[in-house]
PDB file of C-alpha atoms and ligand atoms in Angstrom:
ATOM      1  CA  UNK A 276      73.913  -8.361  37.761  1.00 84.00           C
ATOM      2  CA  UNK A 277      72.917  -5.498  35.465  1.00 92.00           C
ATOM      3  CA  UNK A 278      69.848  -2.670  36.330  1.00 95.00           C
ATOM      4  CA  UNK A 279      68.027  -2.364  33.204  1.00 95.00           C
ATOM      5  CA  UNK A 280      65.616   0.508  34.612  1.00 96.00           C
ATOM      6  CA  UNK A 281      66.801   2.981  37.001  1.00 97.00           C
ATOM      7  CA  UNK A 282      65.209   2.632  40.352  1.00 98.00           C
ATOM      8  CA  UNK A 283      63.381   5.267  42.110  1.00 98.00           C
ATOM      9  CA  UNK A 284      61.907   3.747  45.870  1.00 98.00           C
ATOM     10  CA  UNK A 285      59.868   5.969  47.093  1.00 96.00           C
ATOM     11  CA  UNK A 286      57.617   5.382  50.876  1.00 95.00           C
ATOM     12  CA  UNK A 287      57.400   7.232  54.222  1.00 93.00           C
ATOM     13  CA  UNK A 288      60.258   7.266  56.840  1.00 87.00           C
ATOM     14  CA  UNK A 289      60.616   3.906  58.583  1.00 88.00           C
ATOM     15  CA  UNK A 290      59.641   1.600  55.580  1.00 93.00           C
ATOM     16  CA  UNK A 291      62.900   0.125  54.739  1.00 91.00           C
ATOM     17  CA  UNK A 292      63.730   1.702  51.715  1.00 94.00           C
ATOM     18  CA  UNK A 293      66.909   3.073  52.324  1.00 91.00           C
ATOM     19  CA  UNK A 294      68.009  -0.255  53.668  1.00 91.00           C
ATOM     20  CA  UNK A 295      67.266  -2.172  50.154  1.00 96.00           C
ATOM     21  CA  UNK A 296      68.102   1.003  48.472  1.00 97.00           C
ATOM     22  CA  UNK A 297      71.507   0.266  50.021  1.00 94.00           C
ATOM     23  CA  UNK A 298      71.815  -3.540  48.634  1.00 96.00           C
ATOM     24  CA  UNK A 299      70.733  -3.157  45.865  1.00 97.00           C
ATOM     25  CA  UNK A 300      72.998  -0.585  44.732  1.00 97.00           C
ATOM     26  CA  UNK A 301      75.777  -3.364  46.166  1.00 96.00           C
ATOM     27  CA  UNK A 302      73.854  -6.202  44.499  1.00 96.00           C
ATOM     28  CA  UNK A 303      74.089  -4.514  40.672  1.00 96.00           C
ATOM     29  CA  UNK A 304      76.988  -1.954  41.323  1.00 96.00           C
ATOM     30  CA  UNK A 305      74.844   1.099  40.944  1.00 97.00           C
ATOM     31  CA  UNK A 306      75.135   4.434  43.275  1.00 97.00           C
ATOM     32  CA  UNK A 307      72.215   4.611  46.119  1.00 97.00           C
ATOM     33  CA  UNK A 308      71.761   8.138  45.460  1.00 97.00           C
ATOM     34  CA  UNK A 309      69.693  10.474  48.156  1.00 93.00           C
ATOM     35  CA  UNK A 310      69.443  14.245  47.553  1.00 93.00           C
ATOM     36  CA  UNK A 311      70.402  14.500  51.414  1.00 88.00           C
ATOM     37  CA  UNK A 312      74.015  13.206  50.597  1.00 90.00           C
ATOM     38  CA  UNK A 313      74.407  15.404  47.608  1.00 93.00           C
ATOM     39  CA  UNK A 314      73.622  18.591  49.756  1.00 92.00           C
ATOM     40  CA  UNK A 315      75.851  17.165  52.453  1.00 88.00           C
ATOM     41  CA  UNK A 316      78.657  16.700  49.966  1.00 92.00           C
ATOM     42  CA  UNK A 317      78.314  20.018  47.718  1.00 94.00           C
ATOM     43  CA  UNK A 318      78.413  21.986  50.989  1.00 92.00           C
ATOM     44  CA  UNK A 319      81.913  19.951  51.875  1.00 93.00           C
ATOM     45  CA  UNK A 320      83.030  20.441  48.823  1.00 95.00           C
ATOM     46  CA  UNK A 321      81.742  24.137  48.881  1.00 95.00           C
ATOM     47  CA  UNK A 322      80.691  24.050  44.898  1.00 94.00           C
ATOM     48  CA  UNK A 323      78.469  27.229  43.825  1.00 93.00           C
ATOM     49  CA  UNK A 324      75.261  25.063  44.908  1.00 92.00           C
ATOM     50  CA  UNK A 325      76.572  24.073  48.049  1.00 93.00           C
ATOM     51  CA  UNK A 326      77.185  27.645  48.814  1.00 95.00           C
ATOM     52  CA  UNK A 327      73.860  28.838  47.986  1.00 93.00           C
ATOM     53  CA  UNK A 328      72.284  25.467  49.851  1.00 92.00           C
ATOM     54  CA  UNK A 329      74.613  26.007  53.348  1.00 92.00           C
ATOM     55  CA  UNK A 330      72.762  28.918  54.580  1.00 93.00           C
ATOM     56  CA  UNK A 331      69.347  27.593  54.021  1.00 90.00           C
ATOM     57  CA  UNK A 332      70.039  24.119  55.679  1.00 86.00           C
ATOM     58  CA  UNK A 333      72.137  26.317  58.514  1.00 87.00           C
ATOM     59  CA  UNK A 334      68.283  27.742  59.301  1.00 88.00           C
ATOM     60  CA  UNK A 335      66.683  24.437  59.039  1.00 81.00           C
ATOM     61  CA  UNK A 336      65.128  25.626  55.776  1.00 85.00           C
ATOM     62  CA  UNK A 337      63.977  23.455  52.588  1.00 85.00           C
ATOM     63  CA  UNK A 338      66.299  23.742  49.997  1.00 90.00           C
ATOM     64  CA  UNK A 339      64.081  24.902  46.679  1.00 92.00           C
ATOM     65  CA  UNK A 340      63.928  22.898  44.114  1.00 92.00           C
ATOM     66  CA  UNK A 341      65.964  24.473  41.339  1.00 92.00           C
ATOM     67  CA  UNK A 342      68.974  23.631  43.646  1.00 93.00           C
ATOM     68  CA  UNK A 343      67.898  20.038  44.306  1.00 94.00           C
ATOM     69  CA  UNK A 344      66.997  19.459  40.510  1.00 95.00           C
ATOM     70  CA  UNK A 345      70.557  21.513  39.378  1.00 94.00           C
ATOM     71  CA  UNK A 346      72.413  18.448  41.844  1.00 94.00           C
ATOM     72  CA  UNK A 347      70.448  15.843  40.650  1.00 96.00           C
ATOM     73  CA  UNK A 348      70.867  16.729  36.962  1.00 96.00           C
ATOM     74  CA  UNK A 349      74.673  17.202  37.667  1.00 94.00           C
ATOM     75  CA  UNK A 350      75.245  13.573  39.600  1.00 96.00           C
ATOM     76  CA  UNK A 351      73.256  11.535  37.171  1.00 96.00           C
ATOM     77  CA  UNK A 352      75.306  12.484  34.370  1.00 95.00           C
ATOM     78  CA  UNK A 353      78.497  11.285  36.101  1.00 96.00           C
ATOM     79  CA  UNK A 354      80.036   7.993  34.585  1.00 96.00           C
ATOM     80  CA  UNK A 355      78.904   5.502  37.715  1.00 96.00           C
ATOM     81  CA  UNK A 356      75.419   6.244  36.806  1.00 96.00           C
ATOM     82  CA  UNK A 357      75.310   5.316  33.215  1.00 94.00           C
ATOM     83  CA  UNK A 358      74.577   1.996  34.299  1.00 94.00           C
ATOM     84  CA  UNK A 359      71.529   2.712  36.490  1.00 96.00           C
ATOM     85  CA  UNK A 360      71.110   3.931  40.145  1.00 98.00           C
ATOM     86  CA  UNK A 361      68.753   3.373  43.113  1.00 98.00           C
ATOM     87  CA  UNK A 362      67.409   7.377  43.742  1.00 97.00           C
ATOM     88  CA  UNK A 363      66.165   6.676  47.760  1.00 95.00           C
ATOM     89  CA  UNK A 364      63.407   8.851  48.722  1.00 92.00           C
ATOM     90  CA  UNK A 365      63.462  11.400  45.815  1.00 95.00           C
ATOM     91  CA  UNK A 366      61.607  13.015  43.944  1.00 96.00           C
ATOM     92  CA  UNK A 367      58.930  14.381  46.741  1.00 91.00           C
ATOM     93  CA  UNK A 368      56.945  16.687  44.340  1.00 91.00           C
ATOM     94  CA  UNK A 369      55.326  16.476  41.024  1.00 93.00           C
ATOM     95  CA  UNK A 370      57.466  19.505  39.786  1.00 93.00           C
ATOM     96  CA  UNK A 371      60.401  16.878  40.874  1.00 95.00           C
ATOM     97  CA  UNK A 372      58.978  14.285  39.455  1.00 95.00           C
ATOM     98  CA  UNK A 373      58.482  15.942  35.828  1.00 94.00           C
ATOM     99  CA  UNK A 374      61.584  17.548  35.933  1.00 95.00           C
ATOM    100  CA  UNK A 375      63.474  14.312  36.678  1.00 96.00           C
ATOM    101  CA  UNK A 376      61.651  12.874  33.618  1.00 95.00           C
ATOM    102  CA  UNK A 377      62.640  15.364  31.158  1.00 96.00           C
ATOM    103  CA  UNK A 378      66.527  15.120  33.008  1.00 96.00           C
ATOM    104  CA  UNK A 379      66.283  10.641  32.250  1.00 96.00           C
ATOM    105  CA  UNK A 380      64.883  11.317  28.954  1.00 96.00           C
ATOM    106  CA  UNK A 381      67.746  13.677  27.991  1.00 95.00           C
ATOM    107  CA  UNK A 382      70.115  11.167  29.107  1.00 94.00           C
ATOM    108  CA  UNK A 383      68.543   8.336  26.897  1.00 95.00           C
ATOM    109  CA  UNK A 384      67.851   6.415  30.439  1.00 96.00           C
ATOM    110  CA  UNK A 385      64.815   4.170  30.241  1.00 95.00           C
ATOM    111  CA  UNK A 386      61.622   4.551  32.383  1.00 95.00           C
ATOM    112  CA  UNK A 387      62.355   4.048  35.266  1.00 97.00           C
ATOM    113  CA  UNK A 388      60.850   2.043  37.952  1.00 98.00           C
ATOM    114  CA  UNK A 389      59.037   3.206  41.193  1.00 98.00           C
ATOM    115  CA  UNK A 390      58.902   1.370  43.918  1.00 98.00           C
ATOM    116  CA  UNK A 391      56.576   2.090  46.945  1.00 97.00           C
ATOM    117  CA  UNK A 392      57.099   1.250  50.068  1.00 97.00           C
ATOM    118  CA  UNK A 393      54.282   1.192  52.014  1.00 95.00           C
ATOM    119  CA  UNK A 394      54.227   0.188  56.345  1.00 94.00           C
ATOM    120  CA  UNK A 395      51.622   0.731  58.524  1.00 93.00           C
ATOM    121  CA  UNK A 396      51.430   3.841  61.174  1.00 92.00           C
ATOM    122  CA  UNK A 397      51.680   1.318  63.998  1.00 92.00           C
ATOM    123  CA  UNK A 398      54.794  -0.250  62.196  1.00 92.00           C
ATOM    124  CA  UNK A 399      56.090   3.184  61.286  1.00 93.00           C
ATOM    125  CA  UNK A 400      56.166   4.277  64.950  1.00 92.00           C
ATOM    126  CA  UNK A 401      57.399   1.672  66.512  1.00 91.00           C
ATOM    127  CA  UNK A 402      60.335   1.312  64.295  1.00 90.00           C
ATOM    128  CA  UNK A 403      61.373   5.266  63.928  1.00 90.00           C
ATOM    129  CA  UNK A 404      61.042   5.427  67.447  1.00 91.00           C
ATOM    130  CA  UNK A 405      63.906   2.532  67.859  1.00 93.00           C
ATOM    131  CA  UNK A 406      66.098   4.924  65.761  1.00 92.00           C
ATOM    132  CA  UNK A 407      69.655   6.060  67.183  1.00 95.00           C
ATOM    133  CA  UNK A 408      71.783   8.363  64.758  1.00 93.00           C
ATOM    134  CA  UNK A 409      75.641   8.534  65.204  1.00 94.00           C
ATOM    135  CA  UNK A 410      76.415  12.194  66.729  1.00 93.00           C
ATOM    136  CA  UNK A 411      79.662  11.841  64.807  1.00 92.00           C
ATOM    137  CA  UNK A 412      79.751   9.944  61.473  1.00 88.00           C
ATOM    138  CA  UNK A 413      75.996  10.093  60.967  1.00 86.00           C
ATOM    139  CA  UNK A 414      75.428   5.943  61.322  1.00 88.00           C
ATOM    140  CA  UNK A 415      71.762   4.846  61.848  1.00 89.00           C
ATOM    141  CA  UNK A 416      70.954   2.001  64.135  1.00 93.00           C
ATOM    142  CA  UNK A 417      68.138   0.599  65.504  1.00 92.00           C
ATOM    143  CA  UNK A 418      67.678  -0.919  69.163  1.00 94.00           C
ATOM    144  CA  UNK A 419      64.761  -3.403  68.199  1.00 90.00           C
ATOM    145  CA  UNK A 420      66.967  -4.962  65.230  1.00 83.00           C
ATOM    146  CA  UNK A 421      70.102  -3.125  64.712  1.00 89.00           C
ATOM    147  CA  UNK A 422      71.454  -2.490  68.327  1.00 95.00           C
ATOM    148  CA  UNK A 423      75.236  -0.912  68.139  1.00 97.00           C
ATOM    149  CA  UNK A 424      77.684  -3.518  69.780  1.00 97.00           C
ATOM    150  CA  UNK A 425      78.128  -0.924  72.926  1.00 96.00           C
ATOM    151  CA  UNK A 426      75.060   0.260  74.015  1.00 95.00           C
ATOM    152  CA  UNK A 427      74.636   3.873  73.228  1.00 96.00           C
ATOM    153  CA  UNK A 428      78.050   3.748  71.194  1.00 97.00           C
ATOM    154  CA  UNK A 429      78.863   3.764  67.264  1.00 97.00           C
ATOM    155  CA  UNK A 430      80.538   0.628  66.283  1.00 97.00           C
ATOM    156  CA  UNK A 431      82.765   2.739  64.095  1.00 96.00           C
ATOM    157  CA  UNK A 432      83.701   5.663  65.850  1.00 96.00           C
ATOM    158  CA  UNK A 433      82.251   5.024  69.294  1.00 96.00           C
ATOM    159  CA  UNK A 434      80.186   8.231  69.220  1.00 96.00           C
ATOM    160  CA  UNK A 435      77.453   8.916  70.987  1.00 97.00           C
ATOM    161  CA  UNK A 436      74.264   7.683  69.503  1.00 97.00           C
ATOM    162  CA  UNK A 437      71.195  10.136  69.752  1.00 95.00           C
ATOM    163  CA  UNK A 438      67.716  10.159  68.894  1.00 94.00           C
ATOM    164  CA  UNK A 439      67.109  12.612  66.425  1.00 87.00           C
ATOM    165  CA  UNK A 440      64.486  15.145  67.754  1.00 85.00           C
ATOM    166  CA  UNK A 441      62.486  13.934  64.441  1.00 80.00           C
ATOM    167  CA  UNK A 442      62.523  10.608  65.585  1.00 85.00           C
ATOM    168  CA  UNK A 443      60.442  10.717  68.890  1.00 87.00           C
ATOM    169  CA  UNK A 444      57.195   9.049  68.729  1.00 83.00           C
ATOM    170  CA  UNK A 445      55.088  12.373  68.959  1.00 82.00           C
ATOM    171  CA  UNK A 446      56.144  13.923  66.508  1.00 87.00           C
ATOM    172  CA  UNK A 447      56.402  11.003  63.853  1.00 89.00           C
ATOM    173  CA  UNK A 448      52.548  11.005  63.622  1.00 89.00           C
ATOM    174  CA  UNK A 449      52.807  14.715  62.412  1.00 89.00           C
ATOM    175  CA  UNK A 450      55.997  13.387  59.830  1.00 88.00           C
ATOM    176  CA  UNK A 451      53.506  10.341  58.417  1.00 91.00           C
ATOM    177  CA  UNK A 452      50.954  12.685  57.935  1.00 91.00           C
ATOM    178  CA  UNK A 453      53.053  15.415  56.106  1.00 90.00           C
ATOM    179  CA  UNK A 454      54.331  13.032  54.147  1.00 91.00           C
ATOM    180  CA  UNK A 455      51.428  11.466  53.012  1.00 92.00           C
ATOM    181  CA  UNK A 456      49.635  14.393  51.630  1.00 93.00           C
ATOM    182  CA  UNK A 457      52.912  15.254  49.981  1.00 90.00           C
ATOM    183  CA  UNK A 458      53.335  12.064  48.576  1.00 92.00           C
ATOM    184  CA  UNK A 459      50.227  10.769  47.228  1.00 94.00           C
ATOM    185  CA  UNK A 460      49.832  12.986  44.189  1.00 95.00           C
ATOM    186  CA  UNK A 461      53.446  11.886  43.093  1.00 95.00           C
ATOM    187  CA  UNK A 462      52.115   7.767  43.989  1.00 95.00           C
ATOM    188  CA  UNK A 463      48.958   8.748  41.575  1.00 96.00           C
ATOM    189  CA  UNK A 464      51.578  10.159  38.936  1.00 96.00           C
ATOM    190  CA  UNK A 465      53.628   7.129  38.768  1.00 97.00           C
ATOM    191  CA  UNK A 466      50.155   4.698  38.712  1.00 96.00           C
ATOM    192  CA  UNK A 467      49.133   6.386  36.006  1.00 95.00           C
ATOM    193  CA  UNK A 468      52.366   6.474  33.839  1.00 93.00           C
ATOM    194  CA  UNK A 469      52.339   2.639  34.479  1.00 94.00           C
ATOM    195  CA  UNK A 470      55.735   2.806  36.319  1.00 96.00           C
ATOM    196  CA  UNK A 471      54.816   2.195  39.746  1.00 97.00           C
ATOM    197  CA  UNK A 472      54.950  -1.148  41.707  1.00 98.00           C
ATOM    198  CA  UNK A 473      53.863  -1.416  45.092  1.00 97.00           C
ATOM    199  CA  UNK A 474      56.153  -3.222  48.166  1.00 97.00           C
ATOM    200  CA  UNK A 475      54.814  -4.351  51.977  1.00 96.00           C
ATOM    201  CA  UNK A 476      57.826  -2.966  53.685  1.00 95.00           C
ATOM    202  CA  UNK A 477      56.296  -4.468  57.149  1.00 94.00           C
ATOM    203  CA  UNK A 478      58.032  -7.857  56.538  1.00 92.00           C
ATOM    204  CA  UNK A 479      61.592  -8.699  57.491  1.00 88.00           C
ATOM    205  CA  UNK A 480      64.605  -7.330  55.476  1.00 90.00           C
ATOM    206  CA  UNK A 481      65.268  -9.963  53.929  1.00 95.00           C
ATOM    207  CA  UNK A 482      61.404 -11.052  52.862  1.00 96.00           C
ATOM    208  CA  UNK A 483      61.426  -7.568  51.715  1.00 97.00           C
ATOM    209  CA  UNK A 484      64.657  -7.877  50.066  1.00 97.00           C
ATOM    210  CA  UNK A 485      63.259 -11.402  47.749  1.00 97.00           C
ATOM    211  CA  UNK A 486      59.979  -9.807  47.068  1.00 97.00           C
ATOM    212  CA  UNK A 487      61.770  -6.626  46.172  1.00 97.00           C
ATOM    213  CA  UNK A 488      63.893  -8.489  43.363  1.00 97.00           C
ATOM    214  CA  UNK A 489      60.725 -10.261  42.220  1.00 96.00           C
ATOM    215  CA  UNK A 490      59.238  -6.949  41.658  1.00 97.00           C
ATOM    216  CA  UNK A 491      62.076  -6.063  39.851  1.00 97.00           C
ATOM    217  CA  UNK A 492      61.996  -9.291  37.195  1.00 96.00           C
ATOM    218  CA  UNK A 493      58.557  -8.735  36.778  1.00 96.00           C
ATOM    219  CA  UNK A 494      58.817  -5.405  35.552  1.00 95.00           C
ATOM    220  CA  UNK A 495      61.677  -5.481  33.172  1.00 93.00           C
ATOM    221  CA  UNK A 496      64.556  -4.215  35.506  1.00 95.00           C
ATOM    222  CA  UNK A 497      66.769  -6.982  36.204  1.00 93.00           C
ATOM    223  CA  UNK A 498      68.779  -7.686  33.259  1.00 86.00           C
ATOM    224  CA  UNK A 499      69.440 -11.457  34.253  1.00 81.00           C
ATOM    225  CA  UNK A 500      65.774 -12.675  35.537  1.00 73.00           C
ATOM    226  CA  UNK A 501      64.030 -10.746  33.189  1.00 55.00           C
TER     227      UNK A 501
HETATM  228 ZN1   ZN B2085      79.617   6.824  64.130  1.00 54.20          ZN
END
């Protein structure tokens, strides 16, 4: 299978996109690339950015953007990605979004495609909510549709699962909101460049996952069903 557009999937917490992100980096051997795993692994392997990212992440700060863009720049110019990549989540911000033009333009990387994942508040909540995070390897699960084997218990490492403090129903609502008005500018962007194809993320993954590659014959970005 061969990506003929980089994919960028873009929708609020809870919509599935880092689940599809996920296959379909399998499904066309492309990286699933979040900006959250590149700060994780420059502060492990304590490169310059790392160092200047640990303290800010240390105070629960945002990491500014010239450090995000410098990572992003650096990891799509390694070899794995010259055939395409699935970017989950990312950019968040029209200065993002521009810059990571100009950086796939440089690199001679078509447009790419921008999936959004929309899912209602109701569907949001109820799924977020369900959300239990590995206190040791960092696994997600779900209780409504991805229960651990153990209750309570990592199937790999039998750590304790926790809901993350960003995870509990009252403060979601705040999250979707935040997001929203953060987003929508960057949704408006991608409308207007012609790039941007929307996704019902409410359906089951694997509806999601066979409208998802539909999506992606349609618009020129699978290389055998286009
Ligand atoms: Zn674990």
């Amino acid at each position: 299978m061969v990506l003929k557009r980089p994919l960028i999937f873009l929708g609020p917490p809870g919509a599935g996109k880092g689940t599809q992100a996920s296959r379909l980096a399998k499904l066309y051997n492309v990286p699933h690339l979040s900006t959250g795993d590149m700060l994780r692994d420059h502060v492990a392997r304590g490169t310059e950015l790392g160092q200047k990212a640990k303290p800010l992440m240390d105070r629960g700060e945002l990491v500014p953007d010239d450090i995000v863009l410098g990572m992003v720049e650096e990891r799509i110019a390694r070899p794995d990605c010259a055939n395409g990549f699935v970017f989950d989540g990312f950019p968040r911000t029209m200065p993002q979004a521009q810059k990571l033009g100009e950086i796939l333009k440089k690199r001679n990387f078509p447009a790419p495609l921008v999936v959004n994942f929309e899912a209602d508040h109701a569907t949001l909540i109820y799924r977020l909510a369900g959300r239990r995070t590995c206190s040791v390897g960092g696994e997600v699960y779900n209780v409504h549709d991805h229960p651990p084997k153990v209750e309570g218990r990592c199937d790999n490492d039998g750590g304790e699962l926790i809901q993350r403090s960003d995870d509990r129903a009252e403060v979601i609502r705040d999250r979707l909101a935040a997001f929203e008005a953060q987003t929508q500018p960057l949704i408006n962007y991608y409308r207007s460049t012609g790039d941007l194809a929307e996704l019902d993320g409410t359906a089951g993954v694997e509806e999601v996952n066979k409208r998802l590659l539909d999506i992606l014959a349609r618009h020129g970005a699978d290389g055998n069903r286009a």
